[in-house]
XYZ file of C-alpha atoms in Angstrom:
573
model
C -23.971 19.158 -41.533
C -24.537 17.440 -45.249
C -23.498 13.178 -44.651
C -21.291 13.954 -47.182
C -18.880 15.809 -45.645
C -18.475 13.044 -43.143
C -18.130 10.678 -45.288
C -15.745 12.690 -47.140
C -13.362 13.429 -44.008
C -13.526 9.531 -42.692
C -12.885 8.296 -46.390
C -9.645 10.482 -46.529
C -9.062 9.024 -43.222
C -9.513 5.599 -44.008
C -6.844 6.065 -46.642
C -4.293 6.713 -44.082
C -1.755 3.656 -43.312
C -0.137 2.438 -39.648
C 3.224 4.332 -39.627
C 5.383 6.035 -37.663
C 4.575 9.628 -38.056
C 2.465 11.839 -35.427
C 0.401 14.372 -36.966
C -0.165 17.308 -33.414
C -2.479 19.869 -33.389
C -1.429 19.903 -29.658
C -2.469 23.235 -27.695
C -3.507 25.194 -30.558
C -6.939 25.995 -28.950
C -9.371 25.294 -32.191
C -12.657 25.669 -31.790
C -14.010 22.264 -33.970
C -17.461 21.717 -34.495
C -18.402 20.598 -37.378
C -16.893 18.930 -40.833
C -16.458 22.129 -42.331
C -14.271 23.060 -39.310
C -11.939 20.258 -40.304
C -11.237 20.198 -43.403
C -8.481 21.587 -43.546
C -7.151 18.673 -40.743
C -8.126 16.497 -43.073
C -6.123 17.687 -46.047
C -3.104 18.049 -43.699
C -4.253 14.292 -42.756
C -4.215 13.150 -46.478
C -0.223 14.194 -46.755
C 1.159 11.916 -43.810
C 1.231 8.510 -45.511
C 2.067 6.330 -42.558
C -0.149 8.689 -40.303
C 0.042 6.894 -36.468
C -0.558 9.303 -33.910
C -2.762 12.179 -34.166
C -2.440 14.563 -31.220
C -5.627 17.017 -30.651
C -5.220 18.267 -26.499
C -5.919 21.296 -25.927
C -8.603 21.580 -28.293
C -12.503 21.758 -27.700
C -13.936 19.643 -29.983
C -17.786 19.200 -30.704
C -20.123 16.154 -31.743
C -19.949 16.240 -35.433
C -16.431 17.025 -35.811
C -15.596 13.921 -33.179
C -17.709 12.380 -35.404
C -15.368 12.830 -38.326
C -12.189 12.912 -37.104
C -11.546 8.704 -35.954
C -10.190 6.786 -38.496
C -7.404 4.297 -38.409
C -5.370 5.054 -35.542
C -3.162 3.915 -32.804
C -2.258 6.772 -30.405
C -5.465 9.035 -29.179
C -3.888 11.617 -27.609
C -7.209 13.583 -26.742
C -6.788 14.551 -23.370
C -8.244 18.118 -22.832
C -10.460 18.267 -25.506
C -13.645 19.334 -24.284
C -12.355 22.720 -22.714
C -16.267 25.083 -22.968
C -18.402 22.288 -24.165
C -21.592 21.241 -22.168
C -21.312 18.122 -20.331
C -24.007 16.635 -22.262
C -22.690 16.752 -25.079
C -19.082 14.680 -24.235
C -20.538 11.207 -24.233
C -22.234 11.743 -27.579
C -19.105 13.409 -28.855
C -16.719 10.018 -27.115
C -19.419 7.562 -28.768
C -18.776 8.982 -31.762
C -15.021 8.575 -31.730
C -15.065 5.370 -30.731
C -17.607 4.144 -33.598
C -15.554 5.492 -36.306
C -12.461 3.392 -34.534
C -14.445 0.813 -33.984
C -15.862 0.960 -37.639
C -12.415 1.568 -39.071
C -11.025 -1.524 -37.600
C -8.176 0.562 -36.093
C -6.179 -1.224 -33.077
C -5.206 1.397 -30.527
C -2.001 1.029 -28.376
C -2.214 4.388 -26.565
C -5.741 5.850 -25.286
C -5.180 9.272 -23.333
C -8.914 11.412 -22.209
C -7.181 13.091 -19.462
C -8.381 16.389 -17.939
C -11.478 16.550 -19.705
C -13.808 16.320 -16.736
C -16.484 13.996 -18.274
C -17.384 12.601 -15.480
C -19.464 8.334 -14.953
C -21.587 9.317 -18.399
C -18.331 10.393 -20.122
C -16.764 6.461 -18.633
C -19.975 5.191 -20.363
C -19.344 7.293 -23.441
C -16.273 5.318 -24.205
C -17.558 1.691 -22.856
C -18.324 0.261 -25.894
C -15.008 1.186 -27.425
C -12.696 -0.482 -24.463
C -15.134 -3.474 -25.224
C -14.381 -3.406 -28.624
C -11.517 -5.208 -30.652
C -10.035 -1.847 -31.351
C -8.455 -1.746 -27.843
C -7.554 -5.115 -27.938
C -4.048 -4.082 -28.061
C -3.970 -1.064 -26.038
C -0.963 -1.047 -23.935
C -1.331 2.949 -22.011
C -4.860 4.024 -20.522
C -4.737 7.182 -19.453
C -7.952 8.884 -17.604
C -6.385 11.755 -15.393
C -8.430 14.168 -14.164
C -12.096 12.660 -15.417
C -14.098 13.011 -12.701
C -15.047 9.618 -12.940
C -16.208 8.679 -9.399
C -17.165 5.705 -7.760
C -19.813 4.586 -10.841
C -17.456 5.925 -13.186
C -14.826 3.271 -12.001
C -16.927 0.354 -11.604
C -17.618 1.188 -15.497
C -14.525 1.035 -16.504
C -13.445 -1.920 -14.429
C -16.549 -3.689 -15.924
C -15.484 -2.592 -19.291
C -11.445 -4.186 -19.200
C -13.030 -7.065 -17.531
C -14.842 -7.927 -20.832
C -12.028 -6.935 -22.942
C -9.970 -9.132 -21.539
C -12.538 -11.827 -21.314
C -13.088 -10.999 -25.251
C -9.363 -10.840 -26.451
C -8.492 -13.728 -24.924
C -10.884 -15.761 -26.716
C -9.694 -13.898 -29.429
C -6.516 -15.468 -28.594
C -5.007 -12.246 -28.017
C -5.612 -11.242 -24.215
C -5.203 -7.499 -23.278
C -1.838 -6.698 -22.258
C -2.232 -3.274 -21.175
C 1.033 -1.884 -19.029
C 0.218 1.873 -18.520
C -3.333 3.055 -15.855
C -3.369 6.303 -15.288
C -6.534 7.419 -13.514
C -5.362 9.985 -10.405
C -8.010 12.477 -9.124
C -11.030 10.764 -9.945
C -12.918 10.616 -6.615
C -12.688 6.790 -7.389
C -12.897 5.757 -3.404
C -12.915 2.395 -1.853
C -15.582 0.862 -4.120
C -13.961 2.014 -7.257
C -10.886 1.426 -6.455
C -12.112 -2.062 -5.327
C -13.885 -2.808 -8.662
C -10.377 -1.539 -10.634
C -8.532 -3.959 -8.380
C -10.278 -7.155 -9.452
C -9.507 -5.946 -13.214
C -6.388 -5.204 -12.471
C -5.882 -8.728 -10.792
C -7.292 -10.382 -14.247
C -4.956 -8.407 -15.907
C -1.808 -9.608 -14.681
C 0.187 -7.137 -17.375
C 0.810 -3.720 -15.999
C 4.438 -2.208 -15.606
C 2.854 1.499 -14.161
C 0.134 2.647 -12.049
C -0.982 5.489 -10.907
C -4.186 6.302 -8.547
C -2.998 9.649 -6.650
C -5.623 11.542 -5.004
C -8.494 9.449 -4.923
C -9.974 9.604 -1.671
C -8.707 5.704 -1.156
C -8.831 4.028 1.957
C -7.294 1.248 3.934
C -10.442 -1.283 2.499
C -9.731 0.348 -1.619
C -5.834 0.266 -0.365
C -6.181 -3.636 1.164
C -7.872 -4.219 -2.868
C -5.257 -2.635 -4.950
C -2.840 -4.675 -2.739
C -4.067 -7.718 -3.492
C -4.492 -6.951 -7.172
C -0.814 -6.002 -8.014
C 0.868 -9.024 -6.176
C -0.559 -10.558 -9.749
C 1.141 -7.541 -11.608
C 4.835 -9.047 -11.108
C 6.170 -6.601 -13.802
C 5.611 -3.472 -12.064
C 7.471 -0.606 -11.891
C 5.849 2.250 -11.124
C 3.384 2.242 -8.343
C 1.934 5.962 -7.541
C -0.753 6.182 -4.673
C -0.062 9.677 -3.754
C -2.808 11.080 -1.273
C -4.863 8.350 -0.366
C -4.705 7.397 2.822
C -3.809 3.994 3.766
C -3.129 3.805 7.953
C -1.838 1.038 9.457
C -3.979 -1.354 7.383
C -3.617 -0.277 4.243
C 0.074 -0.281 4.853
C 0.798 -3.401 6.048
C -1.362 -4.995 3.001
C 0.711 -2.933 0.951
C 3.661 -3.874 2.431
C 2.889 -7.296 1.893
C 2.519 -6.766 -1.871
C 5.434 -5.418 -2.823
C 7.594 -7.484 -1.274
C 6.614 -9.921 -4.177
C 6.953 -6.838 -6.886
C 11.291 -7.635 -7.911
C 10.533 -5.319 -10.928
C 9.990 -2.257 -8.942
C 11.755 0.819 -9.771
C 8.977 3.460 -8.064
C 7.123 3.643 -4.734
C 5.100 6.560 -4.559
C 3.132 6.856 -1.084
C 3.698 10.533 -0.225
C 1.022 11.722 1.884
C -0.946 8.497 2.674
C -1.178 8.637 6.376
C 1.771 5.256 6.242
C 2.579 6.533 10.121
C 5.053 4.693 11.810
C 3.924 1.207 12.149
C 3.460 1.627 8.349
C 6.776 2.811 7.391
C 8.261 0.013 9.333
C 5.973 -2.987 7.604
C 7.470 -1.449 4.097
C 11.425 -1.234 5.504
C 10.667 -5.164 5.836
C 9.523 -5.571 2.133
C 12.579 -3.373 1.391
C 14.891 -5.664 3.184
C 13.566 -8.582 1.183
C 13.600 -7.723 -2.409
C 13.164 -4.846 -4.536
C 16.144 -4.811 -5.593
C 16.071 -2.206 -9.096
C 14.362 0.898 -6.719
C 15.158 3.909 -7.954
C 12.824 5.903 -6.131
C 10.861 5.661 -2.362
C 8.480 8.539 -1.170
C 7.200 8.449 2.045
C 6.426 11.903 2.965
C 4.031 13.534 4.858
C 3.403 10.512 6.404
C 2.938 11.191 9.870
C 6.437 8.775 10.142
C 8.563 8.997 13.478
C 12.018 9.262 13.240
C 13.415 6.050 14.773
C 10.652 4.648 11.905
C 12.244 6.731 9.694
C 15.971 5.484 10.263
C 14.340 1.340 10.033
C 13.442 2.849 6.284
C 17.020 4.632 5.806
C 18.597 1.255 7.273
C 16.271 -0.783 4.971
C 17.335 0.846 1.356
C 20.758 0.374 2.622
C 21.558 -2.051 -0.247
C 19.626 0.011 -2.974
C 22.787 0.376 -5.571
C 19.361 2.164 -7.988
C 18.542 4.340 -5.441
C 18.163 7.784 -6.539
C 15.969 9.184 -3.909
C 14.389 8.631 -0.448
C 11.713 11.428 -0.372
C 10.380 11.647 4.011
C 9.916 15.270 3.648
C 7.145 16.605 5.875
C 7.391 13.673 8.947
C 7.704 14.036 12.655
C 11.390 14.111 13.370
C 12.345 18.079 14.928
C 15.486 19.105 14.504
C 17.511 16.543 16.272
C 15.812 13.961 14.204
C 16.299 15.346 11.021
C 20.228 15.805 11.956
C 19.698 12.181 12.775
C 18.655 10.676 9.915
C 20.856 12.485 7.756
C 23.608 11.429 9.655
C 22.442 7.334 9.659
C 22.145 8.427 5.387
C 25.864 9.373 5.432
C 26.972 7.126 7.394
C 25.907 4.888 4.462
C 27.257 7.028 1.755
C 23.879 7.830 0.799
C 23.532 11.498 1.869
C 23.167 12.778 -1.620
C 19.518 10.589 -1.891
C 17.975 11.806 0.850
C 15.407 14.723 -0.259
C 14.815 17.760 1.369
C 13.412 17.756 5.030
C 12.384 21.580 5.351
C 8.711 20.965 5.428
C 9.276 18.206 8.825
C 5.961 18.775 11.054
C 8.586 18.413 14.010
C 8.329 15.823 16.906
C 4.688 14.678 17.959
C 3.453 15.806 21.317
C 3.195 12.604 23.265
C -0.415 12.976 24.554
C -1.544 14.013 21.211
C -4.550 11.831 21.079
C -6.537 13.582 18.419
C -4.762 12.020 15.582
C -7.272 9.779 12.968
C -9.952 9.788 15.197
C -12.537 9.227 12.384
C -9.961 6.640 10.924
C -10.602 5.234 14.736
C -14.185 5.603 14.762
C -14.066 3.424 11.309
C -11.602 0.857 13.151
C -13.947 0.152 15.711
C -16.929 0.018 13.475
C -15.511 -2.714 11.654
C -14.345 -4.256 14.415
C -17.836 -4.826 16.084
C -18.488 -6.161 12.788
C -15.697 -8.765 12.912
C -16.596 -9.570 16.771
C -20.430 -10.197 15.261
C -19.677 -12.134 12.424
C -17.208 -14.193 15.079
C -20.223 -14.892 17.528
C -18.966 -12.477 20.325
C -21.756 -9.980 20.744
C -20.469 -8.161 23.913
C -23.366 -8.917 25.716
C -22.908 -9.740 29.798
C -23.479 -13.528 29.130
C -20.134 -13.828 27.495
C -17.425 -15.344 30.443
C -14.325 -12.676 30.795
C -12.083 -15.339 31.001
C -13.072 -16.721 27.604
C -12.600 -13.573 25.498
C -9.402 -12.998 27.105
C -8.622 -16.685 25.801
C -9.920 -16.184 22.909
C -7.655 -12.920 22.307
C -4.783 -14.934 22.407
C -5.323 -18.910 22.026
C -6.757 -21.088 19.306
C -7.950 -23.945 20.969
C -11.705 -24.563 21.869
C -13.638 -23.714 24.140
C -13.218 -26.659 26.375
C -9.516 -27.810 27.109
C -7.641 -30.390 27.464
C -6.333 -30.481 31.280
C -2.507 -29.534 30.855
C -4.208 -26.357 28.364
C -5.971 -25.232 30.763
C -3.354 -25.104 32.965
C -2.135 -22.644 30.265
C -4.994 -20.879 30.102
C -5.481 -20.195 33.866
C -1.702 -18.633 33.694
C -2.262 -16.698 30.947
C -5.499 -15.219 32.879
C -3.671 -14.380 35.999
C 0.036 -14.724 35.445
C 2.417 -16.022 38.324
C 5.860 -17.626 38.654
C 4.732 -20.561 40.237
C 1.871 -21.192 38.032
C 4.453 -21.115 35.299
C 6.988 -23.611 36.630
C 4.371 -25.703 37.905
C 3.711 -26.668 34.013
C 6.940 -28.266 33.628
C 8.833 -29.579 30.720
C 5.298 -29.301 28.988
C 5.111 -25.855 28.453
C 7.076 -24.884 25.011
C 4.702 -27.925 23.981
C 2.134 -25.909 24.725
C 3.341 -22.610 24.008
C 4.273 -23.703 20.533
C 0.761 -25.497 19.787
C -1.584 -22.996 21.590
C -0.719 -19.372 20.650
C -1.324 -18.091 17.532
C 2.006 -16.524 16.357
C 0.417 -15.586 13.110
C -1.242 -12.579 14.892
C 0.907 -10.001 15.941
C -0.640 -8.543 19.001
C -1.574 -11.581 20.443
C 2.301 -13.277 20.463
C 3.262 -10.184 21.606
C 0.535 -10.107 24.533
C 1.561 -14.094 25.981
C 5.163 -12.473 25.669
C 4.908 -9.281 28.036
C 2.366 -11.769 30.510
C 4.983 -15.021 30.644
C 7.652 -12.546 31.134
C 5.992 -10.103 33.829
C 6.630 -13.092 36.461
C 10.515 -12.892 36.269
C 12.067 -13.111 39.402
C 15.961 -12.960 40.112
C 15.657 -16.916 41.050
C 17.124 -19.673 38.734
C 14.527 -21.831 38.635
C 12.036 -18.863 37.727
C 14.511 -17.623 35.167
C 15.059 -20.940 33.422
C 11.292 -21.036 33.011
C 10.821 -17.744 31.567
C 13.149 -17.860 29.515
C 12.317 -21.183 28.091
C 9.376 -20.094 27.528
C 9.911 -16.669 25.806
C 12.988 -18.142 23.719
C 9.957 -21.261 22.183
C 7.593 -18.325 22.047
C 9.658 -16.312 19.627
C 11.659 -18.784 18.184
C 8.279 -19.683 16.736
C 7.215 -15.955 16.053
C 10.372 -15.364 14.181
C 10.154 -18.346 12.031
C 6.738 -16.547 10.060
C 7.311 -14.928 7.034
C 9.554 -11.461 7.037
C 7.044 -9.192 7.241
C 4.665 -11.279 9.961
C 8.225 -10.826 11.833
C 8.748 -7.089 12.046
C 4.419 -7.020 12.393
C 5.540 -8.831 16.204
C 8.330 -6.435 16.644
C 5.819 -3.551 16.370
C 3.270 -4.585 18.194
C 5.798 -5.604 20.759
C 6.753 -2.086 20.518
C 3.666 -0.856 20.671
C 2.786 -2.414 24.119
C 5.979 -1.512 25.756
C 5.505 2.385 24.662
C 8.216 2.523 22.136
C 6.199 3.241 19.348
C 2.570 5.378 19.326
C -0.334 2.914 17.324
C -3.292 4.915 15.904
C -4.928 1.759 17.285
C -6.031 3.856 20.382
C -7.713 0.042 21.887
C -3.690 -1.235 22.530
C -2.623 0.420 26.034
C 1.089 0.035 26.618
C 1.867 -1.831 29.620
C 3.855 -0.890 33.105
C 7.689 -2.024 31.578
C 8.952 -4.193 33.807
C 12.479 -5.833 34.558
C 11.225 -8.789 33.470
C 10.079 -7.693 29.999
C 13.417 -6.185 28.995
C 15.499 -9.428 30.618
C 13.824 -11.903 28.400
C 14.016 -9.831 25.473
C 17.700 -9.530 25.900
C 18.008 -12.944 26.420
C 16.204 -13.956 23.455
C 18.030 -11.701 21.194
C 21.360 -13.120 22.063
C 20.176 -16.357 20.480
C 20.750 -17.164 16.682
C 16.941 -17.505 15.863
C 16.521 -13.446 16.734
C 16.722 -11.909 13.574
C 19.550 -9.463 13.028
C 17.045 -6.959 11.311
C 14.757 -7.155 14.089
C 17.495 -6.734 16.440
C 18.597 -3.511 14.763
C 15.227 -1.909 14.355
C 14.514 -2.862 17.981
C 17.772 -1.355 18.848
C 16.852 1.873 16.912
C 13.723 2.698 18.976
C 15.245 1.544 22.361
C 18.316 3.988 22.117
C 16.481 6.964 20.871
C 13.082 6.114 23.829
C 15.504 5.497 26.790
C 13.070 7.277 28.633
C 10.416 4.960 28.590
C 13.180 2.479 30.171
C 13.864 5.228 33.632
C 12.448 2.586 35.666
C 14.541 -0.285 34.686
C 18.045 1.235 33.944
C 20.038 -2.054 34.251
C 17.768 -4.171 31.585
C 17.531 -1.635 29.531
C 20.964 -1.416 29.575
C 21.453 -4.808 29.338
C 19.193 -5.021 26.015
C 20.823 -2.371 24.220
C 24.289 -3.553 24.698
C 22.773 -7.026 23.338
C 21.084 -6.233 21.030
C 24.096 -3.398 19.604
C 26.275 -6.904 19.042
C 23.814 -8.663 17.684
C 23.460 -5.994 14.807
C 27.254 -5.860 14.690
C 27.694 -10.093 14.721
């Protein structure tokens, strides 16, 4: 191909003004490969005076006509474009593009490669130009369907890092609002990378990573990331897979997010524990969503009424998608009912793919995702000094599992520490007036399964004796008070583990046994829920799994009794 016919086709496109007009040659399946092939695009290209969009998916477009055709532009739309080429020759064919845009001095707003398959070396193809000044102002990325793996991602994170870093000096730092990357086998470390840029960022309003092969570590990232995003609205991790972890993190996020219109977690493995960490971000802010999707979640229904409950106040709701859950058929009658109960019926998706109630010694459930827990977890224990080797004291891990203080006490802590090691009414009264003290300075609230772990021991001494009762319930009453007073979402963490232990709700963390329930458990919880510092939301989600697991209660009919009825007017207060 002569130079002159490419410098023929980029000097008519040079000639072509910022406008308003789109120019498509959308879906028209040309075969471009050269100038020649062209030409007649660039007569067409001549006409539109104000040219501003040129639209070429659906195309397969070759080096030298990529080559020609990037001039003075602010909308690429040039996703499919490489349909029969060789994969060798799509990075050439993207460097080329972005030198004549580069060369041009165009200033994109909209970039779109999607579904053109290019793979890391087609990420690298188009480095340079998300570098450059021409992107700059780009405000919509979109890279569906690349390919782009985990090297492919750290590229591209590498590459809005620098643009940022570049614009801004420019005076002019890169607002972009629109990522679009879903399957792109981007994984934990790409995601990871894309979170930090995204953090830097600080500017998008949509996101969407679906099918990526994300877990809770890439999930934990992205979490972090968009708490620094406070204009998002759209938020689509469709079939990753976040677990507990991921969930919670998540959770945590976008309780901070007001702008959020979208929540798209369908299929991410949010289980139960998840689903309830999000109904607490629900029932703190978001107060524009439109949409929630939480299907195929492995969600249990109680879990699945604490969400229902939790978008109660939702006047943009348009849908609550929990399609393909664990509910059966008395469930699903169940929730709908709680959703019309609340005028809401009409939101509620359809529940006719519903995997139907879990069997309750199905252990088999995310046993790799178990595997990983504990591998990480020996990690943590290393990096924390306990090596599980014989020379560590019994006594002292236990301690450690639940206090903060050092190894060597103070005399009225260890007086703590020997009840919490082997539980017994008299050890308990025998601390006196000194125990909240202690209680409230020793136990590290802040962690979940350890508040809930000094709760189930100081109240598995209850006796039917005043003196015995007073102290219990003393204690229990500081121990939550303090619990409760955490943020929202460290609250209904407490209430799950709590839940967890007393067999209320199944953990995929297959390391927490539920206890023997005792009379003693369900007494101080009943007393501590009558008090003002008991949340009413906890008291309502609490009261959601108790009345639909009576069961679990059979031993201890009259406190169980005596909790729901509590805990039923505390809701109702």
């Amino acid at each position: 191909m002569a130079s002159g016919d490419i410098a023929q086709i980029t000097e008519a496109l040079a000639k072509t003004h910022v406008g308003e007009v789109e120019l498509s040659y959308k879906g028209q399946g040309l075969k471009l490969d050269n100038a020649e092939s062209v030409k007649e695009m660039v007569q067409e290209i001549e006409q539109y005076q104000g040219l501003r969009s040129l639209r070429l998916e659906g195309n397969t477009l070759g080096v030298e006509a990529a080559r020609a055709i990037a001039k003075s532009l602010e909308q690429c739309h040039w996703s499919d474009m490489f349909t029969g080429r060789l994969r060798s020759e799509i990075p050439p064919a993207l460097i080329s593009l972005g030198n004549a845009l580069m060369t041009s001095g165009a200033r994109l707003t909209h970039l779109d490669l999607s579904d053109n398959a290019f793979g890391p070396d087609g990420v690298k193809g188009i480095e340079s130009l998300l570098k450059s000044s021409a992107c700059y102002t780009l405000r919509e990325l979109r890279l569906n369907n690349c390919g782009m793996g985990i090297g492919g991602g750290m590229v591209l994170a590498s590459a809005l890092t620098e643009c940022h870093k570049q614009s801004s000096a420019a005076g002019s730092p890169l607002r972009l609002k629109v990522f679009i990357a879903g399957r792109n086998r981007l994984e934990n470390d790409g995601a990871t990378a894309l979170a930090k840029a995204f953090k830097l960022l600080g500017s998008l309003e949509e996101v969407h990573m679906p099918q990526n092969g994300i877990n809770h570590p890439g999930i934990t990232a992205l979490a972090s990331a968009i708490k620094h995003n406070p204009n998002l609205q759209v938020l689509n991790l469709n079939d990753n897979t976040f677990t507990k972890r991921g969930s919670t993190a998540m959770a945590e996020a976008i309780r901070h997010l007001q702008c959020l219109k979208v929540i798209n977690f369908g299929d991410c493995l949010v289980r139960s524990e998840g689903a309830i960490a999000i109904a607490a971000a629900l029932r703190e802010g978001l107060p524009f969503l439109r949409e929630l999707n939480l299907s195929f979640g492995e969600i249990c229904e109680a879990a699945a009424v604490v969400v229902a409950k939790a978008v109660r106040s939702k006047a943009d709701l348009e849908k609550l998608d929990l399609n393909g859950n664990c509910f059966g058929e008395d469930g699903c009658e169940a929730l709908r009912d709680v959703m019309e109960s609340m005028n809401m019926e009409d939101l509620l998706g359809s529940l006719s793919d519903d995997e139907g109630e879990p069997e309750e010694d199905d252990d088999d459930d995310g046993e790799e995702d178990e595997d990983e827990e504990e591998r990480e977890d020996e990690e943590d224990a290393e990096e924390n000094g306990v090596n599980g080797t014989k020379d560590v004291i019994e006594d002292k891990v236990i301690l450690a599992n639940i206090c903060m203080s050092e190894w060597i006490p103070k005399p009225d802590v260890s007086e703590l520490w020997s009840f919490l090691i082997s539980p017994s009414a008299e050890k308990l009264i025998s601390l006196g007036a000194k125990r909240i003290r202690l209680i409230e300075q020793q136990v590290d609230v802040s962690d979940a399964s350890k508040a809930s772990e000094v709760f189930l021991k100081i109240s598995s001494v209850y006796k039917d004796e005043p003196e015995v009762k007073q102290a219990i319930f003393e204690s229990t009453d500081a121990l939550l008070r303090k619990a409760f007073s955490n943020s929202h979402s460290q609250s209904y963490n407490f209430i799950s583990s709590l839940m967890v232990n007393l067999g209320l709700l199944k953990s995929e963390d297959k390391k927490i046994k539920r206890v023997t329930v005792l009379p003693g458990h369900l007494f101080a919880l009943e007393h501590a829920a009558a008090q003002q510092f008991f949340p009413a939301d906890q008291a309502d989600v609490l009261e959601t799994f108790v009345s639909r697991n009576g069961k679990v209660f059979e031993s201890c009919c009259n406190a169980r009794d005596a909790l729901k009825t509590t805990l039923v007017k505390r809701t109702t207060a």
